[in-house]
Short mmCIF file of C-alpha atoms and ligand atoms in Angstrom, two decimals:
data_model
loop_
_atom_site.label_atom_id
_atom_site.label_comp_id
_atom_site.label_asym_id
_atom_site.label_seq_id
_atom_site.Cartn_x
_atom_site.Cartn_y
_atom_site.Cartn_z
CA MET A 945 0.00 0.00 0.00
CA LYS A 946 1.51 3.30 -1.08
CA ASN A 947 -1.09 6.06 -1.60
CA ILE A 948 -3.51 6.87 1.21
CA ALA A 949 -6.32 9.40 0.98
CA VAL A 950 -8.09 11.19 3.82
CA LEU A 951 -11.37 13.14 3.87
CA THR A 952 -13.65 14.77 6.42
CA SER A 953 -17.39 14.39 5.95
CA GLY A 954 -20.73 15.43 7.50
CA GLY A 955 -20.90 18.06 10.23
CA ASP A 956 -17.49 19.48 11.11
CA ALA A 957 -16.30 18.71 14.63
CA PRO A 958 -13.57 20.40 16.69
CA GLY A 959 -10.56 18.07 16.57
CA MET A 960 -10.95 17.00 12.95
CA ASN A 961 -7.87 19.06 12.07
CA ALA A 962 -5.82 17.31 14.74
CA ALA A 963 -6.89 13.97 13.24
CA ILE A 964 -5.90 15.07 9.70
CA ARG A 965 -2.51 16.26 11.00
CA ALA A 966 -1.89 12.92 12.70
CA VAL A 967 -2.94 10.99 9.59
CA VAL A 968 -0.62 13.04 7.37
CA ARG A 969 2.44 13.03 9.59
CA THR A 970 2.24 9.41 10.77
CA GLY A 971 1.34 8.39 7.22
CA ILE A 972 4.48 10.05 5.85
CA HIS A 973 6.46 8.46 8.70
CA GLN A 974 5.17 5.05 7.51
CA GLY A 975 6.32 5.82 3.96
CA PHE A 976 2.87 6.57 2.49
CA ASN A 977 1.99 9.35 0.10
CA VAL A 978 -0.94 11.11 1.73
CA ILE A 979 -3.61 12.73 -0.42
CA GLY A 980 -6.30 15.00 0.99
CA ILE A 981 -9.76 14.99 -0.60
CA GLN A 982 -11.38 18.40 -0.17
CA ASN A 983 -15.04 18.84 0.83
CA GLY A 984 -15.85 15.25 1.78
CA TYR A 985 -17.55 12.82 -0.59
CA SER A 986 -18.64 15.73 -2.85
CA GLY A 987 -14.98 16.65 -3.38
CA LEU A 988 -14.23 13.07 -4.34
CA PHE A 989 -16.71 13.35 -7.24
CA GLN A 990 -15.26 16.73 -8.16
CA GLU A 991 -11.78 15.13 -8.07
CA ARG A 992 -10.48 17.62 -5.54
CA PHE A 993 -7.34 15.67 -4.61
CA ILE A 994 -4.36 17.46 -3.05
CA THR A 995 -1.04 15.98 -1.97
CA LEU A 996 -0.44 16.68 1.70
CA LYS A 997 3.08 17.10 3.04
CA ALA A 998 4.06 17.51 6.68
CA ARG A 999 4.21 21.32 6.35
CA ASP A 1000 0.71 21.50 4.85
CA VAL A 1001 -0.81 20.48 8.17
CA GLY A 1002 1.20 22.95 10.28
CA GLY A 1003 -0.74 25.45 12.40
CA ILE A 1004 -4.08 23.61 12.31
CA LEU A 1005 -3.88 21.55 15.50
CA HIS A 1006 -5.58 24.21 17.60
CA GLN A 1007 -8.24 25.18 15.06
CA GLY A 1008 -11.83 23.92 15.08
CA GLY A 1009 -13.54 22.91 11.83
CA THR A 1010 -11.67 21.08 9.09
CA PHE A 1011 -9.13 22.67 6.80
CA LEU A 1012 -9.94 20.06 4.15
CA GLY A 1013 -13.57 21.20 4.07
CA THR A 1014 -16.61 18.95 4.43
CA SER A 1015 -20.03 18.44 2.87
CA ARG A 1016 -23.27 16.50 2.80
CA CYS A 1017 -23.35 14.56 -0.45
CA PRO A 1018 -26.64 12.83 -1.37
CA THR A 1019 -25.09 11.21 -4.51
CA PHE A 1020 -22.75 9.18 -2.34
CA LYS A 1021 -25.73 7.43 -0.72
CA THR A 1022 -26.48 5.63 -3.99
CA LYS A 1023 -24.77 2.42 -5.15
CA THR A 1024 -23.98 4.13 -8.47
CA GLY A 1025 -22.32 6.99 -6.60
CA GLN A 1026 -20.29 4.63 -4.44
CA LYS A 1027 -19.07 2.63 -7.46
CA LYS A 1028 -18.14 5.86 -9.24
CA ALA A 1029 -16.25 6.96 -6.11
CA ILE A 1030 -14.19 3.75 -6.12
CA GLN A 1031 -13.44 4.22 -9.82
CA LEU A 1032 -12.19 7.76 -9.13
CA LEU A 1033 -10.08 6.60 -6.18
CA LYS A 1034 -8.50 3.87 -8.29
CA GLN A 1035 -7.88 6.32 -11.13
CA GLN A 1036 -5.80 8.35 -8.67
CA LYS A 1037 -3.98 5.12 -7.65
CA ILE A 1038 -5.28 5.49 -4.11
CA ASP A 1039 -4.91 2.23 -2.20
CA GLY A 1040 -6.71 3.09 1.03
CA LEU A 1041 -9.07 5.77 2.39
CA ILE A 1042 -9.50 7.25 5.85
CA VAL A 1043 -12.94 8.75 6.54
CA ILE A 1044 -13.18 11.19 9.44
CA GLY A 1045 -16.84 11.78 10.27
CA GLY A 1046 -20.02 10.78 12.06
CA SER A 1047 -22.62 8.07 11.64
CA GLY A 1048 -23.68 9.03 8.10
CA SER A 1049 -20.09 9.33 6.90
CA GLN A 1050 -19.20 5.98 8.44
CA SER A 1051 -22.21 4.37 6.74
CA GLY A 1052 -20.60 5.63 3.54
CA ALA A 1053 -17.24 4.18 4.62
CA TYR A 1054 -18.94 0.85 5.30
CA ALA A 1055 -20.58 0.91 1.86
CA LEU A 1056 -17.16 1.40 0.20
CA SER A 1057 -15.61 -1.40 2.22
CA GLN A 1058 -18.53 -3.70 1.29
CA LEU A 1059 -17.66 -2.96 -2.34
CA GLY A 1060 -14.10 -4.12 -1.64
CA PHE A 1061 -12.28 -0.81 -1.16
CA PRO A 1062 -9.97 -0.60 1.91
CA VAL A 1063 -11.42 2.04 4.26
CA VAL A 1064 -10.72 2.93 7.88
CA GLY A 1065 -13.08 5.25 9.77
CA ILE A 1066 -12.34 7.74 12.54
CA ALA A 1067 -15.37 8.51 14.75
CA SER A 1068 -15.87 12.26 14.67
CA THR A 1069 -19.12 14.12 15.32
CA ILE A 1070 -20.40 16.40 18.05
CA ASP A 1071 -23.61 14.29 18.16
CA ASN A 1072 -21.89 11.26 19.77
CA ASP A 1073 -24.41 9.00 18.08
CA LEU A 1074 -22.14 6.14 16.99
CA SER A 1075 -23.21 2.96 18.76
CA GLY A 1076 -20.41 1.12 20.58
CA ILE A 1077 -18.21 4.23 20.80
CA ASP A 1078 -18.21 6.09 24.13
CA ILE A 1079 -16.98 9.48 22.90
CA THR A 1080 -16.39 10.78 19.38
CA ILE A 1081 -14.05 13.62 18.35
CA GLY A 1082 -15.69 17.00 18.97
CA VAL A 1083 -18.05 16.02 21.76
CA ASP A 1084 -15.91 17.32 24.61
CA THR A 1085 -15.47 20.73 22.97
CA ALA A 1086 -19.16 21.01 22.04
CA LEU A 1087 -20.17 20.09 25.60
CA ASN A 1088 -17.85 22.67 27.10
CA ILE A 1089 -19.30 25.35 24.82
CA ALA A 1090 -22.83 24.31 25.79
CA LEU A 1091 -21.90 24.38 29.44
CA GLU A 1092 -20.41 27.84 29.20
CA ALA A 1093 -23.62 29.03 27.54
CA ILE A 1094 -25.74 27.45 30.28
CA ASP A 1095 -23.62 29.07 32.99
CA ARG A 1096 -23.98 32.46 31.32
CA LEU A 1097 -27.73 32.06 30.83
CA ARG A 1098 -28.19 31.14 34.48
CA VAL A 1099 -26.62 34.45 35.51
CA THR A 1100 -29.05 36.55 33.51
CA ALA A 1101 -31.99 34.21 34.26
CA SER A 1102 -31.43 34.62 38.00
CA SER A 1103 -31.18 38.39 37.75
CA HIS A 1104 -34.59 38.59 36.04
CA GLN A 1105 -36.31 35.59 37.67
CA ARG A 1106 -36.71 33.94 34.30
CA ALA A 1107 -37.00 30.46 32.89
CA PHE A 1108 -34.88 29.65 29.83
CA LEU A 1109 -35.37 26.96 27.26
CA VAL A 1110 -31.88 26.21 25.90
CA GLU A 1111 -31.87 24.17 22.71
CA MET A 1112 -28.82 22.05 21.87
CA MET A 1113 -27.71 20.35 18.68
CA GLY A 1114 -27.39 16.58 18.45
CA ARG A 1115 -29.64 15.69 15.52
CA ASN A 1116 -31.62 12.60 16.64
CA SER A 1117 -29.51 12.04 19.74
CA GLY A 1118 -30.13 13.53 23.18
CA TYR A 1119 -26.53 12.92 24.34
CA LEU A 1120 -25.36 16.55 24.29
CA ALA A 1121 -28.53 17.82 25.97
CA LEU A 1122 -28.43 15.12 28.64
CA MET A 1123 -24.78 15.66 29.55
CA ALA A 1124 -24.84 19.46 29.32
CA GLY A 1125 -28.10 19.53 31.29
CA LEU A 1126 -26.67 17.31 34.04
CA ALA A 1127 -23.36 19.17 34.22
CA GLY A 1128 -25.14 22.54 34.06
CA GLY A 1129 -27.70 21.81 36.80
CA ALA A 1130 -30.76 22.10 34.54
CA GLU A 1131 -34.21 21.90 36.11
CA ALA A 1132 -35.48 19.87 33.15
CA ILE A 1133 -33.86 17.93 30.29
CA LEU A 1134 -35.81 17.00 27.18
CA ILE A 1135 -34.38 14.42 24.78
CA PRO A 1136 -35.70 12.40 21.84
CA GLU A 1137 -35.05 9.11 23.65
CA VAL A 1138 -37.76 9.88 26.26
CA LYS A 1139 -41.45 10.68 25.73
CA ILE A 1140 -42.21 14.29 26.64
CA ASP A 1141 -45.33 15.54 28.39
CA PRO A 1142 -45.27 19.36 28.06
CA LEU A 1143 -47.71 19.71 30.97
CA ALA A 1144 -45.34 17.78 33.25
CA ILE A 1145 -42.45 20.04 32.16
CA ALA A 1146 -44.53 23.13 32.86
CA LYS A 1147 -45.35 21.78 36.32
CA LYS A 1148 -41.68 21.07 36.97
CA LEU A 1149 -40.68 24.64 36.10
CA ARG A 1150 -43.60 26.05 38.08
CA ALA A 1151 -42.56 23.92 41.08
CA ALA A 1152 -39.04 25.37 40.89
CA TYR A 1153 -40.62 28.85 41.03
CA THR A 1154 -42.79 27.90 43.99
CA ARG A 1155 -39.77 26.47 45.84
CA GLY A 1156 -38.22 29.91 45.61
CA LYS A 1157 -35.69 29.34 42.84
CA THR A 1158 -34.64 32.52 41.08
CA HIS A 1159 -34.35 30.82 37.71
CA ALA A 1160 -35.17 27.60 35.88
CA LEU A 1161 -33.29 26.15 32.94
CA ALA A 1162 -34.70 23.49 30.65
CA VAL A 1163 -32.17 21.98 28.25
CA VAL A 1164 -33.89 20.76 25.10
CA ALA A 1165 -32.33 18.53 22.44
CA GLU A 1166 -33.07 19.75 18.90
CA GLY A 1167 -34.36 16.27 18.06
CA ALA A 1168 -36.83 16.16 20.97
CA LYS A 1169 -40.48 15.79 19.91
CA TRP A 1170 -41.21 19.11 21.61
CA ASN A 1171 -38.39 21.42 20.61
CA ALA A 1172 -37.78 24.74 22.35
CA GLN A 1173 -40.04 26.84 20.10
CA ALA A 1174 -42.92 24.35 20.33
CA LEU A 1175 -42.63 24.20 24.10
CA ALA A 1176 -42.49 27.99 24.38
CA ARG A 1177 -45.71 28.22 22.34
CA TYR A 1178 -47.35 25.62 24.57
CA PHE A 1179 -46.30 27.40 27.77
CA LYS A 1180 -47.53 30.76 26.49
CA LYS A 1181 -50.93 29.36 25.58
CA ASN A 1182 -51.62 26.88 28.34
CA ARG A 1183 -49.50 27.39 31.41
CA LYS A 1184 -48.28 29.97 33.85
CA LEU A 1185 -44.74 29.09 34.86
CA GLY A 1186 -44.35 31.84 37.44
CA PHE A 1187 -41.17 32.80 35.63
CA ASP A 1188 -41.03 34.98 32.57
CA LEU A 1189 -39.80 32.82 29.66
CA ARG A 1190 -36.97 33.18 27.12
CA VAL A 1191 -35.63 30.80 24.47
CA THR A 1192 -32.00 30.42 23.36
CA THR A 1193 -30.95 28.12 20.52
CA LEU A 1194 -27.22 27.36 20.59
CA GLY A 1195 -27.12 25.85 17.10
CA HIS A 1196 -23.86 25.96 15.19
CA VAL A 1197 -22.12 27.93 17.95
CA GLN A 1198 -21.60 24.50 19.52
CA ARG A 1199 -19.61 23.25 16.54
CA GLY A 1200 -17.13 26.06 16.06
CA GLY A 1201 -15.00 25.87 19.18
CA ILE A 1202 -11.28 25.60 19.72
CA PRO A 1203 -10.72 21.88 20.36
CA THR A 1204 -10.16 20.97 24.01
CA VAL A 1205 -7.12 19.00 25.14
CA PHE A 1206 -9.27 15.84 25.23
CA ASP A 1207 -10.41 16.28 21.63
CA ARG A 1208 -6.88 17.01 20.39
CA LEU A 1209 -5.39 14.00 22.17
CA LEU A 1210 -8.22 11.73 21.04
CA ALA A 1211 -8.02 12.91 17.43
CA THR A 1212 -4.23 12.60 17.40
CA GLN A 1213 -4.31 9.02 18.69
CA LEU A 1214 -7.14 7.98 16.36
CA GLY A 1215 -5.39 9.48 13.32
CA ALA A 1216 -2.19 7.58 14.12
CA ALA A 1217 -4.11 4.35 14.78
CA ALA A 1218 -5.98 4.59 11.47
CA ILE A 1219 -2.66 4.82 9.58
CA GLN A 1220 -1.25 1.93 11.59
CA SER A 1221 -4.27 -0.20 10.60
CA LEU A 1222 -3.80 0.50 6.89
CA ALA A 1223 -0.07 -0.21 7.21
CA GLN A 1224 -0.95 -3.59 8.72
CA GLY A 1225 -3.44 -4.30 5.92
CA LYS A 1226 -6.48 -3.91 8.19
CA SER A 1227 -9.60 -2.12 6.93
CA GLY A 1228 -13.39 -2.12 7.23
CA ILE A 1229 -12.95 -0.84 10.77
CA LEU A 1230 -13.78 2.26 12.79
CA TRP A 1231 -11.52 3.79 15.44
CA GLY A 1232 -13.05 5.50 18.48
CA TRP A 1233 -12.86 5.90 22.26
CA LYS A 1234 -14.15 3.02 24.40
CA ASN A 1235 -13.71 2.27 28.12
CA GLY A 1236 -11.02 4.90 28.55
CA ALA A 1237 -8.82 3.99 25.59
CA ILE A 1238 -8.83 4.05 21.80
CA ALA A 1239 -10.23 0.92 20.20
CA SER A 1240 -11.31 -0.34 16.78
CA PHE A 1241 -14.49 -2.11 15.77
CA PRO A 1242 -15.78 -3.61 12.52
CA LEU A 1243 -17.75 -0.89 10.70
CA SER A 1244 -20.60 -3.39 10.26
CA GLN A 1245 -21.00 -3.68 14.04
CA ILE A 1246 -21.24 0.08 14.57
CA ILE A 1247 -23.37 1.18 11.65
CA LEU A 1248 -26.30 -1.13 12.08
CA LYS A 1249 -27.15 -0.29 15.69
CA LYS A 1250 -28.65 2.78 17.36
CA LYS A 1251 -26.67 4.16 20.29
CA SER A 1252 -28.51 4.08 23.60
CA LEU A 1253 -28.14 6.58 26.44
CA ASP A 1254 -27.88 5.99 30.17
CA LEU A 1255 -31.34 7.25 31.09
CA THR A 1256 -30.72 6.86 34.84
CA LEU A 1257 -28.82 10.15 34.46
CA LEU A 1258 -32.16 11.89 33.84
CA THR A 1259 -33.40 10.74 37.26
CA LEU A 1260 -30.13 11.91 38.80
CA ALA A 1261 -30.54 15.33 37.14
CA ASP A 1262 -34.07 15.55 38.58
CA ILE A 1263 -32.90 14.76 42.11
CA LEU A 1264 -30.07 17.28 41.86
CA ALA A 1265 -32.37 20.03 40.56
CA LYS A 1266 -34.31 20.11 43.84
P1 ADP B 2437 -22.38 12.72 9.77
O1 ADP B 2437 -21.30 11.92 9.15
O2 ADP B 2437 -21.85 13.86 10.57
O3 ADP B 2437 -23.37 11.86 10.52
P2 ADP B 2437 -24.29 12.96 7.54
O4 ADP B 2437 -25.30 12.05 8.14
O5 ADP B 2437 -24.79 14.20 6.90
O6 ADP B 2437 -23.20 13.45 8.60
O7 ADP B 2437 -23.48 12.11 6.49
C1 ADP B 2437 -22.44 12.69 5.74
C2 ADP B 2437 -22.43 12.10 4.36
O8 ADP B 2437 -22.18 10.70 4.44
C3 ADP B 2437 -23.74 12.21 3.60
O9 ADP B 2437 -23.91 13.47 3.01
C4 ADP B 2437 -23.57 11.13 2.56
O10 ADP B 2437 -22.71 11.53 1.53
C5 ADP B 2437 -22.86 10.04 3.37
N1 ADP B 2437 -23.84 9.09 3.91
C6 ADP B 2437 -24.76 9.30 4.88
N2 ADP B 2437 -25.52 8.22 5.09
C7 ADP B 2437 -25.09 7.28 4.20
C8 ADP B 2437 -25.49 5.94 3.90
N3 ADP B 2437 -26.48 5.35 4.56
N4 ADP B 2437 -24.81 5.30 2.92
C9 ADP B 2437 -23.80 5.89 2.23
N5 ADP B 2437 -23.38 7.16 2.47
C10 ADP B 2437 -24.01 7.85 3.45
O1 F6P B 2438 -24.20 16.26 12.89
C1 F6P B 2438 -23.76 17.45 13.46
C2 F6P B 2438 -24.87 18.48 13.43
O2 F6P B 2438 -24.33 19.66 14.00
C3 F6P B 2438 -26.16 18.08 14.13
O3 F6P B 2438 -26.09 18.22 15.53
C4 F6P B 2438 -27.14 19.03 13.49
O4 F6P B 2438 -28.45 18.52 13.52
C5 F6P B 2438 -26.63 19.12 12.08
O5 F6P B 2438 -25.25 18.77 12.10
C6 F6P B 2438 -26.78 20.47 11.47
O6 F6P B 2438 -26.41 20.37 10.13
P1 F6P B 2438 -26.01 21.61 9.21
O7 F6P B 2438 -24.66 22.06 9.65
O8 F6P B 2438 -26.01 21.02 7.85
O9 F6P B 2438 -27.03 22.67 9.43
#
């Protein structure tokens, strides 16, 4: 194996750059030529291949986002698209591909490996929705940003005796909302994994008011059946919370942060491990963080399952909010 390509795909995540840097520099150390594909799977179709030397990945370790660019590419979801992608990779004499991305991107990586192309995945998404992986690249940074926002909102909420609905990203996963809510001392946490009764939430916030709290924070996952706007409408129409109500949607702010030490170390180790796998002729696998260390799993095992959350943490958050 001589020529290795690397791409970033799906939502950017802080730490992706550290992973690219590790892939490039450990790849060169192994004697590979490393080629970057710009803008994810879309860039592959547009043949946006660039040779990456050690100096090309200087000064990116501390930057969020991905200097290679990323995209969502519907064409790649089709068998025809995937076959075309392999043809283009072979045309460039690329012998192996490293895909840095989340669950969708790794489904794409799995599809390529099913078609016989050597691919190694690196688990990277702020959503942390890859089953079997404890923490993906970007999660720690996104959680810290969310937590800082919650801390700031609590200050102004307390000053005005207000309730805040704080909406977090996470697509269909409630992981970010659950963890940020627990760490931020939220009075209520709403996630897609648990059925939501808006009346019960209203009563919870009202009870916090009656107990003499100066603020109440409800952390809402964007994928929850009742998102922040819908809940706010419900509260305005049907319920008096005691508190005045405001809504804050964190959105993409959560994705743009400077990667934390955890994300940089994780990304660096996963990038090096992915190269090591290709050097040893191993592919069809995904590298991620599991039980306090980096580990690899067959892509097939990860892609086909939905990640579950520890819902006992919701009960703990409730007890702590008293
Ligand atoms: P993420 O990787 O962050 O979860 P997406 O779900 O948007 O982001 O996926 C990124 C890209 O991966 C998609 O735009 C598409 O090109 C590819 N992809 C997603 N799902 C699949 C799938 N089931 N099969 C093949 N490719 C997929
Ligand atoms: O997958 C990462 C993520 O930030 C999700 O949390 C969110 O639902 C989605 O991407 C937003 O996508 P876009 O950046 O295309 O608006």
